[in-house]
PDB file of C-alpha atoms in Angstrom:
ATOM      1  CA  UNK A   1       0.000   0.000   0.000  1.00  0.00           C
ATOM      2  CA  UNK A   2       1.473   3.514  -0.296  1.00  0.00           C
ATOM      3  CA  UNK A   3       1.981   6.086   2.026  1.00  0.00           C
ATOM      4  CA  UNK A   4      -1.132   7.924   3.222  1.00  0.00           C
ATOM      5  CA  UNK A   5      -1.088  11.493   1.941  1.00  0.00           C
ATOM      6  CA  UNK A   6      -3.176  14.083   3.995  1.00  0.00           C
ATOM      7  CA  UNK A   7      -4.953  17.149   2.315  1.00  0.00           C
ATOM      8  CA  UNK A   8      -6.018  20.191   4.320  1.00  0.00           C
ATOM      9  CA  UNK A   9      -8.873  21.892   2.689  1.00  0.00           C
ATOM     10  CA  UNK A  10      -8.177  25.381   3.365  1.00  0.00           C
ATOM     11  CA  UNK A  11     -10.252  27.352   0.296  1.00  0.00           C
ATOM     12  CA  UNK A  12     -13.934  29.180   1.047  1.00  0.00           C
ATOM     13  CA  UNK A  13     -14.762  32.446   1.722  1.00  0.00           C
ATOM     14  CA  UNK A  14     -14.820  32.559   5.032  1.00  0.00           C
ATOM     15  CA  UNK A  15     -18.316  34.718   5.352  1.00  0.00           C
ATOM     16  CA  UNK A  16     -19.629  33.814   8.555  1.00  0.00           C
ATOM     17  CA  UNK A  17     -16.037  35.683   9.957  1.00  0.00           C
ATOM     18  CA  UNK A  18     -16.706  38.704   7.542  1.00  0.00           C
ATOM     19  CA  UNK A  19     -15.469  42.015   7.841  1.00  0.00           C
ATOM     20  CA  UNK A  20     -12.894  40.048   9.247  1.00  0.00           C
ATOM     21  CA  UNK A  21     -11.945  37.592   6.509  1.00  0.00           C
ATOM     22  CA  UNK A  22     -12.669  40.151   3.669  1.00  0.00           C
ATOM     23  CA  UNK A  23      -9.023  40.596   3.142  1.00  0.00           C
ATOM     24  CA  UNK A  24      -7.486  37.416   4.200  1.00  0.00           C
ATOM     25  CA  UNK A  25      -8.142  33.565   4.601  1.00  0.00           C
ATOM     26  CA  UNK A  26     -10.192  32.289   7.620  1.00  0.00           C
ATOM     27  CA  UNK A  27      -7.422  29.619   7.493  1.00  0.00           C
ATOM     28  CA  UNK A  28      -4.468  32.601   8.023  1.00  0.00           C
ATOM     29  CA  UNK A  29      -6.413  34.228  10.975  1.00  0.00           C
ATOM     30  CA  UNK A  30      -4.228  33.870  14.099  1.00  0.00           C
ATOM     31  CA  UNK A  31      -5.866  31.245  16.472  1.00  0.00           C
ATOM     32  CA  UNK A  32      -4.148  32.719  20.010  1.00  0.00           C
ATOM     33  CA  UNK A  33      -0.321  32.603  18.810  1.00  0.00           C
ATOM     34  CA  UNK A  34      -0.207  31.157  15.593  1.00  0.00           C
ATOM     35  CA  UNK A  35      -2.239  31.169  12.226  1.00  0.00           C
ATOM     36  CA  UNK A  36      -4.875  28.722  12.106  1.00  0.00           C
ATOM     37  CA  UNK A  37      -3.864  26.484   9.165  1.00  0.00           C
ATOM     38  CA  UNK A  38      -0.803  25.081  11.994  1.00  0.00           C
ATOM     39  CA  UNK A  39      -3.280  23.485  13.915  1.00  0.00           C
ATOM     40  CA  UNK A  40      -4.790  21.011  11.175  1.00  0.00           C
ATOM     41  CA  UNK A  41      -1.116  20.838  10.240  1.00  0.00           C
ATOM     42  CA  UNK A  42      -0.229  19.342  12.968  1.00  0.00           C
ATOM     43  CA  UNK A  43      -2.956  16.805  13.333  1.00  0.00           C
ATOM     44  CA  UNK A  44      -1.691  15.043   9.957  1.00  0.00           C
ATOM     45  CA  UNK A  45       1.982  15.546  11.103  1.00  0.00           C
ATOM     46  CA  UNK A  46       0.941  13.886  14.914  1.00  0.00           C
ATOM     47  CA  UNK A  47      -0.346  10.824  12.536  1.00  0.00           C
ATOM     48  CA  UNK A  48       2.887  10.924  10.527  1.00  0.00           C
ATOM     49  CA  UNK A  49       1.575  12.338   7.110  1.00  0.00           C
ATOM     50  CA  UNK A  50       4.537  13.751   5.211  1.00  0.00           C
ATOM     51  CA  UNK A  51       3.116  14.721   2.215  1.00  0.00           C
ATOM     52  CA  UNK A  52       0.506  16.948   2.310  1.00  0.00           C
ATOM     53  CA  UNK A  53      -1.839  18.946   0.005  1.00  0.00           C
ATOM     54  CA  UNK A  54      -3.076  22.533   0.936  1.00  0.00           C
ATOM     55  CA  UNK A  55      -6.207  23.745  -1.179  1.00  0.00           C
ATOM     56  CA  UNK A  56      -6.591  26.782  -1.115  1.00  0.00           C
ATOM     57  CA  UNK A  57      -8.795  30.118  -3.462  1.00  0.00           C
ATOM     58  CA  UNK A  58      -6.925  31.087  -6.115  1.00  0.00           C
ATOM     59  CA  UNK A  59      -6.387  34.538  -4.469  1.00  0.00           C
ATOM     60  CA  UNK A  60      -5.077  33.529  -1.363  1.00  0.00           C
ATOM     61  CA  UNK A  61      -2.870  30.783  -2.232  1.00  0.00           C
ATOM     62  CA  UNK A  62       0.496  32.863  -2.479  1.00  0.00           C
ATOM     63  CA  UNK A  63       0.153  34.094   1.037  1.00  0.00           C
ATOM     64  CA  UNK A  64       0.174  30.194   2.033  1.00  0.00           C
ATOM     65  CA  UNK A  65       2.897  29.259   0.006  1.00  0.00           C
ATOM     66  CA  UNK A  66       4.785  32.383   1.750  1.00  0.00           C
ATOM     67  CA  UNK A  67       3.583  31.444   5.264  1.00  0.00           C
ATOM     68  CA  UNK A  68       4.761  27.439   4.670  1.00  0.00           C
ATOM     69  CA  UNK A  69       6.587  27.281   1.747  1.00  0.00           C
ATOM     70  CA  UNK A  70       7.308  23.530   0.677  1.00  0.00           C
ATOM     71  CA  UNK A  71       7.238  22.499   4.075  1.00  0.00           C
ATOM     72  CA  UNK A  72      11.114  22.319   4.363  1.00  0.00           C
ATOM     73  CA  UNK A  73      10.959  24.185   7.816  1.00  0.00           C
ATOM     74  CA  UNK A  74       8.486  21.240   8.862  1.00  0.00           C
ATOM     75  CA  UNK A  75      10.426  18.276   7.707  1.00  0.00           C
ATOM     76  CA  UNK A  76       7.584  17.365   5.507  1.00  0.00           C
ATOM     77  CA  UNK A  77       6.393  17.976   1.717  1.00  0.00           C
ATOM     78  CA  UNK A  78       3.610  20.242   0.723  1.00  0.00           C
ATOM     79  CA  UNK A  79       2.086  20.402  -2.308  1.00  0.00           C
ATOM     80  CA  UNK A  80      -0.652  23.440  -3.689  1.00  0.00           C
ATOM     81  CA  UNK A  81      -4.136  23.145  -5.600  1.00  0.00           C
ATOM     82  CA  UNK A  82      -6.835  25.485  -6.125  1.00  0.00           C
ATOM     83  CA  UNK A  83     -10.314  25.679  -5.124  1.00  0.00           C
ATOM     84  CA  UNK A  84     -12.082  27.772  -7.599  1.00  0.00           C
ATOM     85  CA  UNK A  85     -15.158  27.683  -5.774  1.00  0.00           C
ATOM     86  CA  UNK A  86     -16.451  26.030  -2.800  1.00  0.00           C
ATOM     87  CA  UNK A  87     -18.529  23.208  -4.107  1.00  0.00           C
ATOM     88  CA  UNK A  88     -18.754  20.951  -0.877  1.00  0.00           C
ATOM     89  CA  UNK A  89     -16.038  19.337   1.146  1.00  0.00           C
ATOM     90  CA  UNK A  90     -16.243  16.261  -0.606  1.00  0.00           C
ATOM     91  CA  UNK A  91     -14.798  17.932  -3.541  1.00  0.00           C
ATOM     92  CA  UNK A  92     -11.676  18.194  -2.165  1.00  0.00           C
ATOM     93  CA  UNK A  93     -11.031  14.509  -3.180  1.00  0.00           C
ATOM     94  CA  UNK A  94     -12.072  15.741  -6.398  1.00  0.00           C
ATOM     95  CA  UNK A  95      -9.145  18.381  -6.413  1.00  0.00           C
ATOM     96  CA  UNK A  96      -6.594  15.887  -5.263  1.00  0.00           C
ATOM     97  CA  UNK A  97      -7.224  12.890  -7.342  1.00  0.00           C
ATOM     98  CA  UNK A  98      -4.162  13.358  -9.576  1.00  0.00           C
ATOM     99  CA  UNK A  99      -1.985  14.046  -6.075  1.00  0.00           C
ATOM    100  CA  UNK A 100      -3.045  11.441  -4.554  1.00  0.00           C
ATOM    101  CA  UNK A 101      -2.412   9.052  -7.648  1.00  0.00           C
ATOM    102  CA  UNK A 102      -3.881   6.017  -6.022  1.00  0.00           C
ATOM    103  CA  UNK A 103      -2.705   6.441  -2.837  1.00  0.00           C
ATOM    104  CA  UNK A 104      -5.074   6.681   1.111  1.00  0.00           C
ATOM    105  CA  UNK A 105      -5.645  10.078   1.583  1.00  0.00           C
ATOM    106  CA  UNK A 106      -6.593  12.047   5.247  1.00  0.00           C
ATOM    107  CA  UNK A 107      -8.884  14.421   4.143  1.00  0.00           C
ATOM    108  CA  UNK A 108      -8.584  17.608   7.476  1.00  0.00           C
ATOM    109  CA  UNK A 109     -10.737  20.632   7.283  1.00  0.00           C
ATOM    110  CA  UNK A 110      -8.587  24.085   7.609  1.00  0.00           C
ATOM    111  CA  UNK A 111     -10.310  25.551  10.555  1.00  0.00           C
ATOM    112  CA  UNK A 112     -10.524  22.621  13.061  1.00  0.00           C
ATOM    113  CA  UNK A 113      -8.806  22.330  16.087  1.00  0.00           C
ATOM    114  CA  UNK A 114      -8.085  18.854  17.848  1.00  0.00           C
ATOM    115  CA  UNK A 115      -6.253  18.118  21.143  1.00  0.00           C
ATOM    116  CA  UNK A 116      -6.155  15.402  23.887  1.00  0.00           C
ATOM    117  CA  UNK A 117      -4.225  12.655  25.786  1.00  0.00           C
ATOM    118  CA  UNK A 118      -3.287  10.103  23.436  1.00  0.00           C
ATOM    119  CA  UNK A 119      -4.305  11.624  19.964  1.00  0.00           C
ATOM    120  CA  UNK A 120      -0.991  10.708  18.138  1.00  0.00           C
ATOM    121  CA  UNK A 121      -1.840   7.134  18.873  1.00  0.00           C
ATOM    122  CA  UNK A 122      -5.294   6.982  17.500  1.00  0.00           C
ATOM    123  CA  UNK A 123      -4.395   8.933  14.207  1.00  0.00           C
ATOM    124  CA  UNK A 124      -1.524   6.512  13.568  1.00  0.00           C
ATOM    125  CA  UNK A 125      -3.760   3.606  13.617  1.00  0.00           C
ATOM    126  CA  UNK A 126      -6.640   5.069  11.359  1.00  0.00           C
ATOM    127  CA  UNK A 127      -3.709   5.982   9.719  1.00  0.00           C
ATOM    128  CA  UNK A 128      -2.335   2.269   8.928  1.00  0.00           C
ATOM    129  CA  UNK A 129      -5.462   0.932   8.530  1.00  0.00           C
ATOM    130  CA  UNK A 130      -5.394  -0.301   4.532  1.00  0.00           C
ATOM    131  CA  UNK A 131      -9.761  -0.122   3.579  1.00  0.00           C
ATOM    132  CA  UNK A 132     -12.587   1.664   4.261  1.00  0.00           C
ATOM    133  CA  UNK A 133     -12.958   4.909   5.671  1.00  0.00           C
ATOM    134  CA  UNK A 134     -12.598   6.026   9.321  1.00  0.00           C
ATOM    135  CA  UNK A 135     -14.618   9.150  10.903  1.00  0.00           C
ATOM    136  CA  UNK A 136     -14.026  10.559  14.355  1.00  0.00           C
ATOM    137  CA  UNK A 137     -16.940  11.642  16.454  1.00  0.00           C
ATOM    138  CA  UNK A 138     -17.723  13.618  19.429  1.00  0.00           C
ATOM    139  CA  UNK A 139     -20.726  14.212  21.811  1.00  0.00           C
ATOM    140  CA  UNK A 140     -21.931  18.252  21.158  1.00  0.00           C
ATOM    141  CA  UNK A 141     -25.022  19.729  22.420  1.00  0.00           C
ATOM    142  CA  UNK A 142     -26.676  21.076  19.075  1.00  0.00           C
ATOM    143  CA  UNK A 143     -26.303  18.033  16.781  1.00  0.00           C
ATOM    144  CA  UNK A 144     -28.672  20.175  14.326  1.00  0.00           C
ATOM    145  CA  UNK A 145     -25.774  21.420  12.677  1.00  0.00           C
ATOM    146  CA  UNK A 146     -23.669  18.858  12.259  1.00  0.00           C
ATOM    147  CA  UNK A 147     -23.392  15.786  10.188  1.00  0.00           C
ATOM    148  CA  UNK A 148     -24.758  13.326  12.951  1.00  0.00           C
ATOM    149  CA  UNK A 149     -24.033   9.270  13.022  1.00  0.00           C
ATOM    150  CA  UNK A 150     -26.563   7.198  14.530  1.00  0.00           C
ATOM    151  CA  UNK A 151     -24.690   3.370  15.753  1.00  0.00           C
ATOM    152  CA  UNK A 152     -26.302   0.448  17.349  1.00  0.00           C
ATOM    153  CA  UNK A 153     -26.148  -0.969  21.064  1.00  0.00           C
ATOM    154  CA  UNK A 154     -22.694  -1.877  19.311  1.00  0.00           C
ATOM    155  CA  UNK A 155     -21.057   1.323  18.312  1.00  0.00           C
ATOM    156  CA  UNK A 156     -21.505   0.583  15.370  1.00  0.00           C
ATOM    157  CA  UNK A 157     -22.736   2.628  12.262  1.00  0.00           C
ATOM    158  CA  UNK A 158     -26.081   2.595  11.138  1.00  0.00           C
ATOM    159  CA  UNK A 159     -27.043   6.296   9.243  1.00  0.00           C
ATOM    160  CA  UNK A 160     -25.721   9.298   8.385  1.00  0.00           C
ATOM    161  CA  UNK A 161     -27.357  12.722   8.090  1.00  0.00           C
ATOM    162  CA  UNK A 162     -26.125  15.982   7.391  1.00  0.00           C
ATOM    163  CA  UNK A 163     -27.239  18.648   9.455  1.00  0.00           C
ATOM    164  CA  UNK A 164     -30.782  17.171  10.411  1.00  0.00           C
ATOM    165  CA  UNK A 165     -33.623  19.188  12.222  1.00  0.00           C
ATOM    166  CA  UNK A 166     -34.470  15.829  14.140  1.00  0.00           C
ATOM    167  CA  UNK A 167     -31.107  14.047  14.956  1.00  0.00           C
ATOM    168  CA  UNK A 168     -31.097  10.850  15.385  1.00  0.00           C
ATOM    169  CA  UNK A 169     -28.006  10.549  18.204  1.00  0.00           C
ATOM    170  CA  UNK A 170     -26.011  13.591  19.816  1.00  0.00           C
ATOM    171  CA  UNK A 171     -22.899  12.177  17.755  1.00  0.00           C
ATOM    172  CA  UNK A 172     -20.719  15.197  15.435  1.00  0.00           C
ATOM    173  CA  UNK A 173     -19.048  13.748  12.622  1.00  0.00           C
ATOM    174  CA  UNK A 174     -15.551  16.404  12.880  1.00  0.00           C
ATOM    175  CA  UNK A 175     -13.373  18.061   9.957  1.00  0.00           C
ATOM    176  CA  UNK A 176     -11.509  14.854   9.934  1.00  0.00           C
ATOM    177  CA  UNK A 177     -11.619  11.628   7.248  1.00  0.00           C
ATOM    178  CA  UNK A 178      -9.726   9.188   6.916  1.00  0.00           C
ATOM    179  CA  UNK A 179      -9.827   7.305   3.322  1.00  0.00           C
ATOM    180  CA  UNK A 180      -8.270   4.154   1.616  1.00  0.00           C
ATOM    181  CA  UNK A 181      -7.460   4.797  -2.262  1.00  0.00           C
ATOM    182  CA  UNK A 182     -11.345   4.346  -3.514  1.00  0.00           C
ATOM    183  CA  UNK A 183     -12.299   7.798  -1.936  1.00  0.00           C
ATOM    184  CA  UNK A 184     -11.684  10.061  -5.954  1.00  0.00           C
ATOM    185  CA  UNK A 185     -13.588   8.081  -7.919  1.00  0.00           C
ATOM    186  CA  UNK A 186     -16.378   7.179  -5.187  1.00  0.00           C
ATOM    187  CA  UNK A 187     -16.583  11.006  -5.212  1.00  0.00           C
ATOM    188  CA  UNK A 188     -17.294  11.046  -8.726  1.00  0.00           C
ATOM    189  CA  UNK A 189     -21.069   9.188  -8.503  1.00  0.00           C
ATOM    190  CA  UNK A 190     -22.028  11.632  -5.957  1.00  0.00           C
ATOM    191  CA  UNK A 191     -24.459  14.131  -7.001  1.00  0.00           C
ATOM    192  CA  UNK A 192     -24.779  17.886  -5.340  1.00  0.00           C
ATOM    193  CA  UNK A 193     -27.128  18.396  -2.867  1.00  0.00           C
ATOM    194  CA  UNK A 194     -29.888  20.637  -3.219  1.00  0.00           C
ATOM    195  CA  UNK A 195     -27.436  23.753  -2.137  1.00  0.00           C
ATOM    196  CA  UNK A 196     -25.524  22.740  -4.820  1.00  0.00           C
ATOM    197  CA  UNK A 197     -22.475  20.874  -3.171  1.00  0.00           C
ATOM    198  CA  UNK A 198     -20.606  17.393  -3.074  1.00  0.00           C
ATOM    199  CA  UNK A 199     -21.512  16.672   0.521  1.00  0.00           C
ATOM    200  CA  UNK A 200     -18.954  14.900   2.486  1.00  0.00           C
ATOM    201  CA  UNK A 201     -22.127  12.905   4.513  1.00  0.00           C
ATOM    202  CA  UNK A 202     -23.189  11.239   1.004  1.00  0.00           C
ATOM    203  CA  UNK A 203     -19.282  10.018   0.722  1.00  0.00           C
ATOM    204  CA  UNK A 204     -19.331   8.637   3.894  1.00  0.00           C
ATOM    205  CA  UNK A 205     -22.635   6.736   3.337  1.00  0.00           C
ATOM    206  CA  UNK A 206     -21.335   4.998   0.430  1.00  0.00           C
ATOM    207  CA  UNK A 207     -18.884   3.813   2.563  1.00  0.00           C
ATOM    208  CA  UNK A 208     -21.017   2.658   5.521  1.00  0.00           C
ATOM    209  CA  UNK A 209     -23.698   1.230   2.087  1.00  0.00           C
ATOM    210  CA  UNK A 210     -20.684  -0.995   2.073  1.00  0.00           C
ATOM    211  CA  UNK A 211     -19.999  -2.078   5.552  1.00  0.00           C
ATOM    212  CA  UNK A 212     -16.691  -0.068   5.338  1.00  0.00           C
ATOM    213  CA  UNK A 213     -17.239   2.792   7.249  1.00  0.00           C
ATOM    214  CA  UNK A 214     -15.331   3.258  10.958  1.00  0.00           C
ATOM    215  CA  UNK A 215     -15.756   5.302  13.963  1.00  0.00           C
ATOM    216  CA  UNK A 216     -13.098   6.571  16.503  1.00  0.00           C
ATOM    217  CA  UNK A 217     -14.935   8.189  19.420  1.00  0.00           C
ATOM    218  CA  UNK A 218     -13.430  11.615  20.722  1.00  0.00           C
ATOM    219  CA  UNK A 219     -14.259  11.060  24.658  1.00  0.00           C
ATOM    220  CA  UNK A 220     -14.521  13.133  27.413  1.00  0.00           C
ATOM    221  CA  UNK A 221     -10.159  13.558  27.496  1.00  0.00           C
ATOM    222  CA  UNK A 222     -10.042  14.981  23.682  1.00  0.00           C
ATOM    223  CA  UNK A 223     -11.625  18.578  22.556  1.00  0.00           C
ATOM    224  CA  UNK A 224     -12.578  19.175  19.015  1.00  0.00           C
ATOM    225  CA  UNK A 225     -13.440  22.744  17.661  1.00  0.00           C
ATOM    226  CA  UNK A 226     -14.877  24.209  14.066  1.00  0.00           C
ATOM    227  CA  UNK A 227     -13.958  27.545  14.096  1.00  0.00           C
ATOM    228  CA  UNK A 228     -16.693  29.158  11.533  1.00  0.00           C
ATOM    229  CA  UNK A 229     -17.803  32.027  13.854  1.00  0.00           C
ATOM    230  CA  UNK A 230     -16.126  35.007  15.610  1.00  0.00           C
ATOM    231  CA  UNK A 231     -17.130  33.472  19.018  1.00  0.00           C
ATOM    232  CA  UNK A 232     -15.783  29.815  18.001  1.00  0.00           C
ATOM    233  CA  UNK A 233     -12.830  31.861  17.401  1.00  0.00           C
ATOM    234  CA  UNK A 234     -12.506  33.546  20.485  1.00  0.00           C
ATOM    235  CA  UNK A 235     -13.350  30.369  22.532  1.00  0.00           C
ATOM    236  CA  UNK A 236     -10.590  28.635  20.814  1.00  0.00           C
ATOM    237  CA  UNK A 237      -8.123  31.078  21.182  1.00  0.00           C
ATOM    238  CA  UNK A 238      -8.690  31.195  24.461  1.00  0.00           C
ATOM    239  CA  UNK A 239      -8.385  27.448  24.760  1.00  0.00           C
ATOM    240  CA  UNK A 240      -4.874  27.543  23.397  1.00  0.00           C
ATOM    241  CA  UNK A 241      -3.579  30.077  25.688  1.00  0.00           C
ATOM    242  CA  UNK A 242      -5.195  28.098  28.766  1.00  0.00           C
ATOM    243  CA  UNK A 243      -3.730  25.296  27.662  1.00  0.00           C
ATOM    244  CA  UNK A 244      -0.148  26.328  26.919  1.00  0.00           C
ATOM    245  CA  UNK A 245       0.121  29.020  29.809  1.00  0.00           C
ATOM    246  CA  UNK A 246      -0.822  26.261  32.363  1.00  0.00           C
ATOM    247  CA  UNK A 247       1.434  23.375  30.892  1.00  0.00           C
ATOM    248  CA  UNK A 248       3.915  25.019  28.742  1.00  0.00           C
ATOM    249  CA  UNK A 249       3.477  23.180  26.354  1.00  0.00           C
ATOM    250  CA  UNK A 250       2.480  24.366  23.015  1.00  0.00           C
ATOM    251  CA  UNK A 251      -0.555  23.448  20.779  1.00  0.00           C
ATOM    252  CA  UNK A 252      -0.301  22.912  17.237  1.00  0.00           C
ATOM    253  CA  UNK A 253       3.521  23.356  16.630  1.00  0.00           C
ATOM    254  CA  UNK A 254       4.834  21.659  13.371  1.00  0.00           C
ATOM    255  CA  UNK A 255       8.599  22.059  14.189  1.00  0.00           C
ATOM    256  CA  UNK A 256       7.827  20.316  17.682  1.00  0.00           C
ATOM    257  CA  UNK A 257       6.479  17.381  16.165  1.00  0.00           C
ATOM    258  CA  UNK A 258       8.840  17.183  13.102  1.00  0.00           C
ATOM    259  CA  UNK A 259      11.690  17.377  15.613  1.00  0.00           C
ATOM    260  CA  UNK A 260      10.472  14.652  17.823  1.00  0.00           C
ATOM    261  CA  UNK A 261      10.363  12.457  14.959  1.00  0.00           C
ATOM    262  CA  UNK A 262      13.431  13.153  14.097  1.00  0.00           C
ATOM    263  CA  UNK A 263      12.303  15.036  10.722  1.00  0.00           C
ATOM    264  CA  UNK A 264      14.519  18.060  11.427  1.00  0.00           C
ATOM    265  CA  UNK A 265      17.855  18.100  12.129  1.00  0.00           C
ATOM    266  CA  UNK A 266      19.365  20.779  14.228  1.00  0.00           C
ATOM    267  CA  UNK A 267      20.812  22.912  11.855  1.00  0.00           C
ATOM    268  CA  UNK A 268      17.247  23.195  10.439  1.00  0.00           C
ATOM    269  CA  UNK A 269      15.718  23.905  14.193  1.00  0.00           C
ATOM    270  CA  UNK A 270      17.920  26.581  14.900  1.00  0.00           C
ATOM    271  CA  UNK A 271      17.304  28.352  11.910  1.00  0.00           C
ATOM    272  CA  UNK A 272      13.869  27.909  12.686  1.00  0.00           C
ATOM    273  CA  UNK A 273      14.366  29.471  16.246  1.00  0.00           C
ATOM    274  CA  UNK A 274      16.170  32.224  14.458  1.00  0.00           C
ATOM    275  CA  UNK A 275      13.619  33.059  12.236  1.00  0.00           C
ATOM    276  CA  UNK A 276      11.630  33.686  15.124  1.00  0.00           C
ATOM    277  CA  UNK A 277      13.650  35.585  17.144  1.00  0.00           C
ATOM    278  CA  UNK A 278      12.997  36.448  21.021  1.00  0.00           C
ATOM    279  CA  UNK A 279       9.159  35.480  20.598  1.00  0.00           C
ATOM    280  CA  UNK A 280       7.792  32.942  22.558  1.00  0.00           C
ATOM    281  CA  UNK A 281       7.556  30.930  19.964  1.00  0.00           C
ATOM    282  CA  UNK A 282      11.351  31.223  19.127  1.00  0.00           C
ATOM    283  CA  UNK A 283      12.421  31.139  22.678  1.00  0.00           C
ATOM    284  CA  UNK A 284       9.536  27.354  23.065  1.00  0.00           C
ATOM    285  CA  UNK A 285      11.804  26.217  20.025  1.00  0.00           C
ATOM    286  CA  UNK A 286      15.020  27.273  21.500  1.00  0.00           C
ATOM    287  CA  UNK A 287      13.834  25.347  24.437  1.00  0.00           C
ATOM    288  CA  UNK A 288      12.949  21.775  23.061  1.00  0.00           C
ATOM    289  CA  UNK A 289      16.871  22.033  21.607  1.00  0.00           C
ATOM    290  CA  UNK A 290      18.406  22.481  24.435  1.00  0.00           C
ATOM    291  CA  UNK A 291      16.341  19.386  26.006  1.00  0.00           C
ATOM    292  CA  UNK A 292      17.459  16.795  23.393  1.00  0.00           C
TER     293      UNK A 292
END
């Protein structure tokens, strides 16, 4: 089997977050102390994804490529396509088809955030796994406006439904898909919904039509966040800086992860730390060198 290539979808326009996002990306918007795209980066990089595709809108693409380059400062490769227009997540397979060339893909939306005890772990082995398609869940309150899996006395799968005004179970399907090398040309007999889009639910229902669909629960140690909104935003923000001002440890640092796997030497991490300076971020870097 090849290597499982992830691909952050980082295109839309971001209108929920307007004025805001009127002149740049929702997916560039810093998220506490780093732009938001990092944080989805580092979710494929914790399940050891090295090559990576970032779609983005044709407009903002160059300030990505100067924000990550060709993911040389990360230890990993990153590759660029263009959304022209937002036609439904599930057209981000679409997209990558000719990237992907055959190979499992890890399809990661651009403005979620994951974190929790023992995530590394769990993406590695959705990560290895060779069929089917995995989907992590999570309990929320307003399952309305979510995609929403229903599962038996089991666990198991038994529907999916995007955004329904019933729901069948309190269980959020998140920004995150794992697929085996079927996933393109699956996408191809799906037809857009009635607001015109590939939706990512009818994807995932061929799968589970086939009896190769998987959950991973997100439990009560794990936090998942869509930011879409100016409060989501805020909340998560605010999240991160809990988080990293009470451990000291950072969230969503690609150098941190590519130098524990040994991805980056150390000529590489100090230029990193250099390019930083006396920030924080610099000085965290600085400080996970001197460990080693």
């Amino acid at each position: 089997m090849k290597n499982r290539k992830g691909i952050i979808l980082a295109g839309g326009t971001g209108t929920r977050l307007h004025p805001v996002t009127l002149a740049v990306s929702k997916q560039l918007l810093p998220l506490y102390n780093k732009p938001m795209i990092y944080y989805p980066l580092s979710t494929l990089m914790l399940g050891e994804m090295r090559d990576i595709l970032v779609i983005t809108t044709p407009l903002d693409q160059p300030m990505f490529r100067r924000l990550l380059g060709e993911g040389e400062d990360f230890g990993i490769r990153l590759t660029y396509a263009v959304q022209k227009e937002p036609r439904g997540i599930a057209q981000a397979l679409s997209i990558a088809e000719d990237y992907l060339d055959g190979a499992p893909s890890c399809l990661i939306l651009g403005d979620n955030l994951f974190y929790g005890q023992g995530l590394g772990p769990r993406l590695r082995q959705a990560n290895h796994q060779s069929e089917g398609a995995t989907i992590f869940v999570t309990h929320v309150n307003d399952p309305e406006h979510y995609g929403v899996v229903e599962v038996d006395a089991l666990g198991a799968p038994t529907s999916l439904q995007e955004k329904p005004r019933q729901p069948q179970s309190n269980l959020a399907i998140t920004g995150l898909y794992f697929y085996d090398a079927q996933a393109p040309k699956l996408t191809q007999k799906l037809n857009p919904s009635p607001r015109g889009e590939l939706e990512i639910t009818d994807l995932n229902r061929l799968y589970l039509d086939q009896n190769q669909l998987n959950i991973e629960y997100l439990g009560r140690g794990h936090c998942w966040m869509d930011i879409g909104t100016h409060d989501r935003l805020a909340e998560a923000g605010q999240f991160v800086r809990t988080i990293e001002s009470r451990q000291g440890l950072h969230i969503g640092c690609p150098e941190e992860i590519a130098w524990s796997h040994g991805w980056l030497d150390q000529a590489r991490m100090k230029s990193a730390i250099a390019a930083h300076g006396g920030t924080t971020y610099g000085n965290y870097l600085k400080e996970l060198v001197t460990k080693k």
